[in-house]
Coordinates of C-alpha atoms in Angstrom, one line a residue:
M1 CA -27.4 -4.8 10.9
T2 CA -29.0 -1.4 10.4
L3 CA -27.4 1.3 8.3
L4 CA -27.9 4.3 10.4
A5 CA -28.2 7.1 7.8
P6 CA -28.5 7.7 4.1
A7 CA -25.2 7.5 2.2
T8 CA -23.6 10.9 1.8
T9 CA -20.8 12.0 -0.4
V10 CA -18.2 14.7 0.5
P11 CA -16.4 16.4 -2.5
V12 CA -12.8 17.3 -1.6
P13 CA -10.6 19.4 -3.8
A14 CA -7.0 18.6 -4.8
V15 CA -4.4 20.1 -2.5
G16 CA -1.2 19.9 -4.4
Q17 CA -0.6 16.3 -5.5
A18 CA -2.7 13.8 -7.4
P19 CA -4.4 11.6 -6.8
V20 CA -6.4 13.1 -3.9
P21 CA -9.4 11.0 -2.9
A22 CA -13.0 12.1 -2.8
L23 CA -14.7 11.1 0.5
A24 CA -18.0 9.4 1.3
A25 CA -19.7 7.9 4.3
L26 CA -22.2 5.1 4.6
G27 CA -24.1 6.0 7.8
P28 CA -22.9 8.6 10.2
P29 CA -19.1 9.1 9.8
R30 CA -16.7 9.0 12.7
L31 CA -13.2 9.3 11.3
L32 CA -14.5 11.6 8.5
A33 CA -16.8 13.6 10.7
G34 CA -16.7 17.3 10.0
L35 CA -15.3 16.9 6.5
D36 CA -18.5 18.2 4.9
G37 CA -16.9 21.3 3.3
A38 CA -14.0 22.0 1.1
E39 CA -11.4 22.5 3.9
P40 CA -9.3 20.0 6.0
L41 CA -9.9 20.3 9.8
D42 CA -7.3 22.6 11.4
R43 CA -6.8 22.4 15.2
V44 CA -9.7 24.6 16.1
A45 CA -12.2 22.9 13.8
H46 CA -10.9 19.5 15.0
L47 CA -11.5 20.4 18.7
T48 CA -14.9 21.9 17.9
R49 CA -16.0 18.7 16.1
H50 CA -14.3 16.1 18.3
G51 CA -13.5 17.7 21.6
S52 CA -10.3 17.1 23.7
P53 CA -9.2 13.5 24.1
P54 CA -8.7 12.0 27.6
D55 CA -5.5 10.8 29.1
L56 CA -5.3 7.1 29.8
S57 CA -2.7 4.9 31.5
A58 CA -1.2 2.0 29.6
S59 CA -3.4 -0.5 31.4
E60 CA -6.5 1.6 30.6
L61 CA -5.5 1.8 27.0
V62 CA -5.0 -1.9 26.8
A63 CA -8.5 -2.4 28.4
L64 CA -10.1 0.0 25.9
A65 CA -8.5 -1.8 22.9
E66 CA -9.7 -5.1 24.3
D67 CA -13.2 -3.9 25.0
T68 CA -13.6 -2.4 21.6
G69 CA -12.0 -5.3 19.7
L70 CA -9.7 -2.8 18.0
R71 CA -7.5 -4.4 15.3
G72 CA -4.8 -2.9 13.1
R73 CA -6.1 -1.4 9.9
G74 CA -3.0 -1.7 7.7
G75 CA -2.7 -5.4 6.7
A76 CA -2.9 -8.4 9.0
G77 CA -5.5 -7.0 11.4
F78 CA -3.5 -7.9 14.5
P79 CA -5.3 -7.1 17.8
F80 CA -4.1 -3.7 19.0
A81 CA -4.3 -4.7 22.7
R82 CA -1.8 -7.5 22.2
K83 CA 0.5 -5.2 20.3
L84 CA 0.3 -2.6 23.0
S85 CA 0.9 -5.2 25.8
A86 CA 3.9 -6.5 24.0
V87 CA 5.5 -3.0 24.0
V88 CA 4.8 -2.7 27.7
A89 CA 6.5 -6.0 28.3
G90 CA 9.4 -4.8 26.1
Q91 CA 9.7 -1.7 28.1
R92 CA 10.5 -3.7 31.2
R93 CA 13.6 -5.0 29.5
A94 CA 14.6 -1.6 28.2
D95 CA 14.6 0.6 31.3
G96 CA 11.1 1.8 30.6
R97 CA 12.0 3.4 27.3
A98 CA 9.7 3.2 24.2
A99 CA 8.7 4.9 21.0
V100 CA 5.6 5.2 18.8
V101 CA 5.6 5.0 15.0
V102 CA 2.7 5.8 12.7
N103 CA 2.8 4.0 9.4
G104 CA 1.4 6.6 7.0
S105 CA 3.0 5.1 3.8
E106 CA 0.8 3.8 1.1
G107 CA 3.0 2.3 -1.6
E108 CA 0.1 0.8 -3.5
P109 CA -1.7 3.1 -6.1
G110 CA -5.1 1.6 -5.1
C111 CA -4.8 2.7 -1.4
L112 CA -5.6 6.3 -0.4
K113 CA -7.4 6.0 3.0
D114 CA -4.4 6.9 5.1
T115 CA -3.6 9.7 2.8
A116 CA -7.1 11.0 3.2
L117 CA -6.8 11.0 7.0
L118 CA -3.4 12.7 7.1
L119 CA -4.5 15.3 4.5
Y120 CA -7.9 16.2 6.0
A121 CA -8.0 14.9 9.6
P122 CA -4.4 14.8 10.7
H123 CA -5.2 15.9 14.3
L124 CA -7.3 12.8 14.8
V125 CA -4.3 10.7 13.9
L126 CA -2.0 12.8 16.2
D127 CA -4.5 12.4 19.0
G128 CA -4.3 8.6 18.9
A129 CA -0.5 8.6 18.5
L130 CA 0.0 11.0 21.4
L131 CA -2.5 9.2 23.5
A132 CA -0.4 6.0 23.1
A133 CA 2.8 7.9 23.6
R134 CA 1.7 9.4 26.9
A135 CA 0.4 6.1 28.2
L136 CA 3.8 4.5 27.4
G137 CA 5.9 7.4 28.4
A138 CA 7.4 7.2 24.9
E139 CA 10.4 9.3 23.9
E140 CA 9.2 10.1 20.4
V141 CA 6.4 9.8 17.9
A142 CA 7.6 9.3 14.3
I143 CA 5.3 9.4 11.3
G144 CA 6.5 7.9 8.1
V145 CA 4.9 9.1 4.9
T146 CA 5.7 8.9 1.2
R147 CA 4.0 12.0 -0.3
A148 CA 5.2 15.6 0.0
D149 CA 1.7 17.0 0.5
V150 CA 1.0 14.6 3.3
A151 CA 4.3 15.5 5.0
R152 CA 3.4 19.2 4.8
S153 CA -0.1 18.5 6.2
V154 CA 1.2 16.5 9.2
R155 CA 4.0 19.1 10.0
R156 CA 1.4 21.9 9.8
A157 CA -0.8 20.0 12.2
V158 CA 2.1 19.4 14.6
A159 CA 3.0 23.1 14.5
E160 CA -0.6 24.1 15.3
R161 CA -0.4 22.2 18.6
G162 CA 2.5 24.3 19.9
P163 CA 5.0 22.8 22.4
L164 CA 4.4 19.1 23.0
S165 CA 5.6 16.9 25.9
T166 CA 6.4 14.2 23.4
P167 CA 8.4 15.2 20.3
V168 CA 6.6 14.4 17.0
R169 CA 8.3 14.3 13.6
A170 CA 7.0 13.5 10.1
E171 CA 9.6 11.9 7.7
L172 CA 9.2 11.8 4.0
L173 CA 10.4 8.3 2.9
A174 CA 11.0 6.6 -0.4
E175 CA 7.8 6.0 -2.4
R176 CA 7.8 2.3 -3.1
F177 CA 5.6 -0.7 -2.3
V178 CA 7.9 -2.2 0.4
T179 CA 8.3 1.1 2.4
G180 CA 5.4 0.2 4.7
E181 CA 6.9 -3.2 5.7
G182 CA 7.6 -2.8 9.4
T183 CA 11.4 -3.2 9.4
A184 CA 11.7 -1.1 6.2
L185 CA 9.7 1.7 7.8
T186 CA 11.7 1.8 11.0
D187 CA 14.9 1.6 9.0
G188 CA 13.8 4.6 6.9
L189 CA 12.8 6.6 10.1
N190 CA 16.2 5.7 11.5
R191 CA 17.6 7.4 8.4
G192 CA 18.7 4.2 6.8
P193 CA 17.9 3.1 3.2
G194 CA 14.4 2.0 4.2
L195 CA 14.7 -1.6 3.2
P196 CA 13.3 -4.8 4.9
S197 CA 15.7 -6.4 7.2
G198 CA 15.2 -9.9 5.9
R199 CA 14.9 -11.1 9.5
K200 CA 11.9 -11.6 11.8
V201 CA 12.2 -8.5 14.1
R202 CA 9.4 -7.6 16.4
S203 CA 9.0 -3.8 16.7
S204 CA 7.8 -4.3 20.2
E205 CA 11.3 -5.5 21.1
R206 CA 13.4 -3.4 18.8
G207 CA 12.1 -0.7 16.5
L208 CA 12.7 3.0 16.3
N209 CA 16.2 3.9 17.5
G210 CA 16.5 0.3 18.8
L211 CA 13.7 0.9 21.4
P212 CA 10.5 -1.1 22.0
T213 CA 8.1 0.5 19.5
L214 CA 4.4 0.6 19.1
L215 CA 4.1 0.5 15.3
S216 CA 0.7 0.7 13.7
N217 CA -1.2 2.1 10.8
T218 CA -2.6 5.6 10.4
E219 CA -6.2 4.6 10.6
T220 CA -5.6 2.5 13.7
Y221 CA -4.4 5.5 15.7
A222 CA -7.4 7.5 14.4
Q223 CA -9.8 4.7 15.5
L224 CA -8.0 4.7 18.9
A225 CA -8.6 8.5 19.3
V226 CA -12.3 8.0 18.5
A227 CA -12.7 5.0 20.9
A228 CA -11.0 7.0 23.7
R229 CA -13.5 9.8 23.4
M230 CA -16.6 7.5 23.0
G231 CA -15.7 4.8 25.4
A232 CA -16.1 1.1 24.7
L233 CA -19.9 1.1 24.9
G234 CA -20.3 4.1 22.6
Y235 CA -17.7 2.7 20.2
R236 CA -19.5 -0.6 20.0
N237 CA -23.0 0.8 19.1
T238 CA -22.1 0.8 15.4
G239 CA -21.0 -2.0 13.2
D240 CA -20.9 -5.8 13.5
P241 CA -21.1 -6.9 17.2
A242 CA -18.1 -9.3 16.7
E243 CA -15.9 -6.5 15.4
P244 CA -17.6 -3.2 16.1
G245 CA -17.0 0.3 14.7
T246 CA -16.3 1.6 11.2
I247 CA -13.7 1.0 8.6
L248 CA -12.1 3.1 5.8
L249 CA -12.0 1.7 2.3
T250 CA -10.4 2.9 -0.9
V251 CA -12.8 2.0 -3.6
G252 CA -11.7 1.9 -7.2
G253 CA -8.5 3.7 -6.4
K254 CA -10.3 7.1 -6.2
R255 CA -12.8 7.3 -3.4
V256 CA -12.3 6.8 0.4
V257 CA -15.5 5.5 2.1
E258 CA -16.1 5.1 5.8
A259 CA -18.6 2.3 6.5
P260 CA -19.8 0.3 9.5
T261 CA -18.2 -3.1 9.8
G262 CA -20.7 -5.7 8.6
A263 CA -22.0 -3.4 5.8
P264 CA -22.7 -5.2 2.5
L265 CA -19.8 -4.8 0.0
A266 CA -22.4 -4.3 -2.7
R267 CA -23.8 -1.3 -0.8
V268 CA -20.4 0.3 -0.6
L269 CA -19.8 -0.2 -4.3
A270 CA -23.2 1.3 -5.2
L271 CA -22.4 4.3 -3.1
C272 CA -19.5 5.0 -5.4
G273 CA -21.6 4.3 -8.5
L274 CA -20.0 1.0 -9.1
G275 CA -21.0 -2.7 -9.4
P276 CA -19.0 -5.8 -9.0
G277 CA -18.2 -6.0 -12.7
Q278 CA -16.2 -9.2 -13.5
G279 CA -15.1 -9.5 -9.9
V280 CA -13.7 -7.4 -7.0
L281 CA -10.1 -7.5 -5.7
I282 CA -10.1 -7.2 -1.9
G283 CA -7.1 -6.2 0.0
G284 CA -5.1 -4.8 -2.8
Y285 CA -2.2 -6.3 -4.8
H286 CA -1.4 -8.8 -2.0
G287 CA -5.1 -9.6 -1.8
T288 CA -7.7 -11.9 -3.2
W289 CA -10.3 -11.8 -6.0
L290 CA -13.9 -12.2 -5.2
P291 CA -16.1 -13.5 -8.0
A292 CA -18.9 -11.1 -8.9
S293 CA -21.5 -13.4 -7.4
A294 CA -19.6 -13.4 -4.1
A295 CA -19.2 -9.6 -4.2
R296 CA -23.0 -9.2 -4.3
T297 CA -23.5 -11.1 -1.0
A298 CA -20.2 -10.6 1.0
L299 CA -20.3 -8.5 4.1
L300 CA -17.4 -6.4 5.4
T301 CA -16.4 -8.7 8.2
R302 CA -13.5 -11.0 8.8
D303 CA -15.7 -14.1 8.9
S304 CA -17.6 -13.2 5.7
L305 CA -14.5 -12.5 3.7
A306 CA -12.6 -15.5 5.2
A307 CA -15.2 -17.7 3.4
Y308 CA -13.5 -16.6 0.2
D309 CA -10.0 -16.7 1.7
A310 CA -9.9 -12.9 1.6
V311 CA -9.0 -10.2 4.1
L312 CA -9.5 -6.5 3.9
G313 CA -5.8 -5.9 4.4
A314 CA -5.0 -2.2 3.7
G315 CA -8.7 -1.6 2.8
A316 CA -8.4 -1.5 -1.0
V317 CA -11.5 -2.5 -3.0
L318 CA -11.0 -2.7 -6.7
P319 CA -13.9 -3.8 -8.9
L320 CA -12.9 -4.9 -12.4
P321 CA -15.2 -3.4 -15.1
E322 CA -16.8 -5.5 -17.8
G323 CA -15.0 -3.8 -20.6
T324 CA -11.4 -4.6 -19.7
C325 CA -9.3 -7.8 -20.1
P326 CA -8.7 -9.5 -16.8
A327 CA -5.6 -11.4 -18.1
G328 CA -4.0 -8.2 -19.4
E329 CA -4.8 -6.3 -16.2
T330 CA -3.1 -9.1 -14.2
V331 CA 0.0 -9.0 -16.4
R332 CA 0.3 -5.3 -16.0
V333 CA 0.1 -5.4 -12.2
A334 CA 2.5 -8.4 -12.0
R335 CA 5.1 -6.4 -14.0
W336 CA 4.7 -3.4 -11.7
M337 CA 4.9 -5.5 -8.6
A338 CA 8.1 -7.1 -9.9
A339 CA 9.6 -3.6 -10.5
E340 CA 8.7 -2.7 -6.9
S341 CA 11.2 -5.2 -5.5
A342 CA 13.7 -4.0 -2.9
G343 CA 16.3 -5.9 -4.8
Q344 CA 17.6 -7.7 -1.7
C345 CA 16.8 -11.3 -2.4
G346 CA 16.7 -13.6 -5.4
P347 CA 13.1 -14.8 -5.0
C348 CA 12.0 -11.2 -5.2
F349 CA 14.6 -9.5 -7.4
L350 CA 14.9 -12.4 -9.9
G351 CA 11.8 -14.5 -9.2
L352 CA 9.1 -11.8 -9.6
P353 CA 10.3 -10.5 -13.0
A354 CA 10.5 -14.2 -14.1
L355 CA 6.9 -14.7 -12.9
A356 CA 5.7 -11.6 -14.7
D357 CA 7.4 -12.6 -17.9
A358 CA 6.0 -16.1 -17.7
L359 CA 2.5 -14.7 -17.2
G360 CA 3.0 -12.3 -20.2
Q361 CA 4.1 -15.3 -22.3
A362 CA 1.0 -17.3 -21.3
V363 CA -1.4 -14.4 -22.0
G364 CA 0.4 -13.9 -25.3
G365 CA -0.6 -17.3 -26.5
G366 CA 2.1 -19.5 -25.0
G367 CA -0.1 -22.5 -24.5
Q368 CA -0.5 -24.9 -21.6
R369 CA 3.3 -25.1 -21.2
A370 CA 3.4 -21.4 -20.5
L371 CA 0.6 -21.6 -17.9
D372 CA 2.4 -24.5 -16.2
A373 CA 5.5 -22.3 -16.2
V374 CA 3.5 -19.5 -14.4
R375 CA 2.6 -22.0 -11.6
A376 CA 6.2 -23.2 -11.3
R377 CA 7.4 -19.6 -11.0
M378 CA 4.9 -19.0 -8.2
R379 CA 6.1 -22.0 -6.3
A380 CA 9.7 -20.9 -6.7
V381 CA 9.1 -17.6 -4.9
E382 CA 6.7 -18.6 -2.1
R383 CA 8.0 -18.5 1.5
R384 CA 11.5 -17.7 0.3
G385 CA 11.7 -13.9 0.3
A386 CA 13.3 -11.5 2.8
C387 CA 9.8 -10.0 3.3
S388 CA 6.3 -10.8 2.3
H389 CA 6.4 -9.2 -1.2
P390 CA 7.1 -12.3 -3.2
D391 CA 4.4 -14.3 -1.4
G392 CA 1.9 -11.5 -1.8
T393 CA 2.6 -11.1 -5.5
A394 CA 2.3 -14.9 -6.0
R395 CA -1.0 -14.8 -4.1
F396 CA -2.3 -12.1 -6.4
V397 CA -1.4 -14.0 -9.5
A398 CA -2.8 -17.3 -8.1
S399 CA -6.0 -15.7 -7.2
A400 CA -6.4 -14.1 -10.6
L401 CA -5.8 -17.5 -12.3
A402 CA -8.5 -19.1 -10.0
A403 CA -11.0 -16.2 -10.5
F404 CA -10.7 -16.0 -14.3
P405 CA -9.6 -19.5 -15.5
E406 CA -11.4 -19.3 -18.8
E407 CA -9.9 -16.0 -19.6
F408 CA -6.3 -17.2 -19.0
A409 CA -6.9 -20.5 -20.8
G410 CA -8.4 -18.7 -23.8
H411 CA -5.5 -16.3 -24.1
A412 CA -2.9 -19.1 -23.6
H413 CA -4.4 -21.2 -26.4
G414 CA -4.6 -18.3 -28.8
G415 CA -8.2 -17.3 -28.5
G416 CA -8.0 -14.1 -26.5
C417 CA -11.0 -12.0 -25.5
G418 CA -10.8 -9.1 -27.9
R419 CA -11.1 -6.5 -25.1
P420 CA -8.5 -3.8 -24.4
V421 CA -6.7 -3.3 -21.2
L422 CA -8.2 -0.1 -19.7
G423 CA -5.9 0.2 -16.7
A424 CA -8.7 -0.4 -14.2
L425 CA -6.1 -1.7 -11.7
P426 CA -4.0 1.4 -11.0
V427 CA -0.2 1.3 -11.2
T428 CA 2.4 4.1 -11.4
G429 CA 5.0 4.7 -14.1
D430 CA 4.7 5.2 -17.8
A431 CA 5.7 1.6 -18.8
Y432 CA 3.1 0.0 -16.5
G433 CA 0.5 2.7 -16.7
A434 CA 0.1 2.5 -20.5
V435 CA -3.2 1.2 -21.6
S436 CA -4.5 0.0 -25.0
T437 CA -7.8 0.8 -26.6
P438 CA -9.5 -0.1 -29.9
E439 CA -9.2 3.5 -31.0
D440 CA -5.4 3.5 -30.9
G441 CA -5.2 0.2 -32.7
G442 CA -3.4 -1.5 -29.8
R443 CA -4.1 -4.8 -28.2
H444 CA -3.7 -5.7 -24.6
A445 CA -0.7 -7.0 -22.8
G446 CA 0.7 -10.2 -24.0
G447 CA -0.3 -9.9 -27.6
G448 CA 0.1 -6.6 -29.5
A449 CA 1.2 -3.1 -29.9
R450 CA 0.8 -0.2 -27.5
P451 CA 1.0 3.5 -28.2
R452 CA 4.7 4.3 -28.7
A453 CA 6.3 5.9 -25.7
P454 CA 8.9 8.7 -26.0
E455 CA 12.4 7.2 -26.6
Q456 CA 14.8 7.3 -23.7
R457 CA 18.4 6.2 -23.2
L458 CA 20.4 4.9 -20.2
L459 CA 23.7 6.8 -20.0
V460 CA 27.0 5.9 -18.2
D461 CA 29.3 8.7 -17.0
W462 CA 32.7 7.2 -17.5
T463 CA 34.3 9.8 -15.2
L464 CA 32.3 8.3 -12.3
C465 CA 31.9 4.6 -13.2
Q466 CA 33.9 2.3 -10.9
G467 CA 32.9 -1.0 -12.5
H468 CA 30.8 -2.2 -9.6
G469 CA 28.6 -4.1 -12.2
L470 CA 25.4 -3.7 -10.1
C471 CA 23.7 -2.1 -13.0
A472 CA 23.9 -5.2 -15.1
D473 CA 22.1 -7.1 -12.4
L474 CA 19.5 -4.5 -11.9
A475 CA 18.8 -3.9 -15.6
P476 CA 19.5 -7.2 -17.4
G477 CA 18.9 -7.0 -21.1
I478 CA 19.9 -3.3 -21.1
V479 CA 23.4 -3.2 -19.6
R480 CA 26.0 -5.8 -20.7
L481 CA 29.4 -5.9 -19.0
G482 CA 32.6 -6.2 -21.0
P483 CA 35.5 -8.5 -20.0
D484 CA 36.8 -5.8 -17.8
G485 CA 33.6 -5.7 -15.7
Y486 CA 32.5 -2.2 -17.0
P487 CA 29.4 -1.6 -19.2
E488 CA 30.1 -2.3 -22.9
R489 CA 28.4 0.9 -24.0
A490 CA 28.0 4.4 -22.7
A491 CA 24.5 4.9 -24.1
M492 CA 21.9 2.2 -24.3
P493 CA 18.3 2.4 -25.8
L494 CA 15.7 2.1 -23.0
P495 CA 12.5 0.3 -23.9
A496 CA 9.4 1.5 -22.1
R497 CA 8.9 -1.8 -20.4
M498 CA 12.4 -1.5 -18.8
R499 CA 12.2 2.0 -17.5
R500 CA 11.4 1.1 -14.0
R501 CA 14.3 -1.2 -13.8
A502 CA 16.6 1.4 -15.3
Q503 CA 15.4 4.0 -12.7
L504 CA 16.2 1.4 -10.0
A505 CA 19.7 1.0 -11.4
V506 CA 20.2 4.8 -11.4
R507 CA 19.1 5.0 -7.7
R508 CA 21.3 2.1 -6.7
C509 CA 24.5 2.8 -8.6
P510 CA 27.1 3.2 -5.8
A511 CA 29.1 5.7 -7.9
L512 CA 26.1 7.7 -9.2
A513 CA 27.3 7.1 -12.7
L514 CA 24.0 6.4 -14.4
R515 CA 21.2 8.7 -15.6
V516 CA 18.2 8.4 -17.9
Q517 CA 18.0 10.9 -20.9
D518 CA 14.9 11.7 -22.9
G519 CA 15.2 11.7 -26.7
G520 CA 17.1 9.6 -29.2

């Protein structure tokens, strides 16, 4: 495969909410075309750069997706033509009604590619969504996002278009890991709590407002808009012949890169000034670790990555630098993933914290028995959750154990590695974002002190509390119930490691009787 042009980097300023990614392209960009200055593309600049999209019928759109080999760019890589055909079939059973949903949520800190599109090229995404909506005769296009600046950008782009034949709305949903799960996304857009249904529900049969729904990822709609303009032959002149076109990747949690499919992973890392380090996590926190040796030779194709049991998933590429502790980084992410539970099923709500705790005990010198307990906890959550979050988290831990066996064995048996945890794998929240360095005298997760976080307390408002007892389930170890079923205390010290759980309890309290207070 030939890389068509020198790598170029496009600096992009912050626009109101961090993190905002820098942009780069390996070869001529398509999705990021025109973003060579400091401004996002408004409607006029977008049309000047890309031109007007064509109108296609549903059958023409299916044919285009088949001829380009277009797959979803948000996770499983499902063929877009099959998804579109399923919605068309669903319409026949629903009096011809349908809807279109754009999944613009990115609940993982290491993923920013959809954010980049919706901030800087929102009209390209709207083009693809409206192209599909017109082909299906859809009643509505709904775009689910989790950042206020992204919602403003999309709404501004919709307003720039003037009256539309298909209504378009952008909804700001809860910012959490599971928001992007299909049933959780449609539930949130339907103004529900935005939680996974726990049942296998095909959006093509029942999605937005109960209608057959074409639900796909932000980048997928942008790729569709590019393919419609270029045609199948033009679209296929870049990238790997088996899966042509370009892909967007978030590299190191900071930079969004557009590259041709089939490009060497090492070339993409080098473009960002990075190497494979100790290994590269592909596909994000439900993904797979590639050893450094594999990262030097792997290509960005499904077949190449499948050889390592890896998929691109949501396009996150996270190299682990040499100076950080792999075991401590894994514990930190596992604890964050446990706190991101929707709280709906035991394998997730109880099993993931137990897995993270077991992993922490092993890394803290718990010996072989602790390592065995980690594997037992992984088996206990697999294939038992209401959504894929428990399976994905267990996969991440299992992959880390396989990629860094000597690291985990050394920590479990008391040796350790002597390296700090630098936070190379990004997470959100103070308790999980804390890092340790030699300068502050701390050691990494599982075996030592961290910088002391500001003290907080969890408070109960007795005038509101109705004794539901849910808080004790959501924040075990903080809230204890008395014989009457009410919390024993009105003010409880809140350790930094439990802040995420306490915040979850505050959000879920049916009586709104809880709050977190800073200070002693």
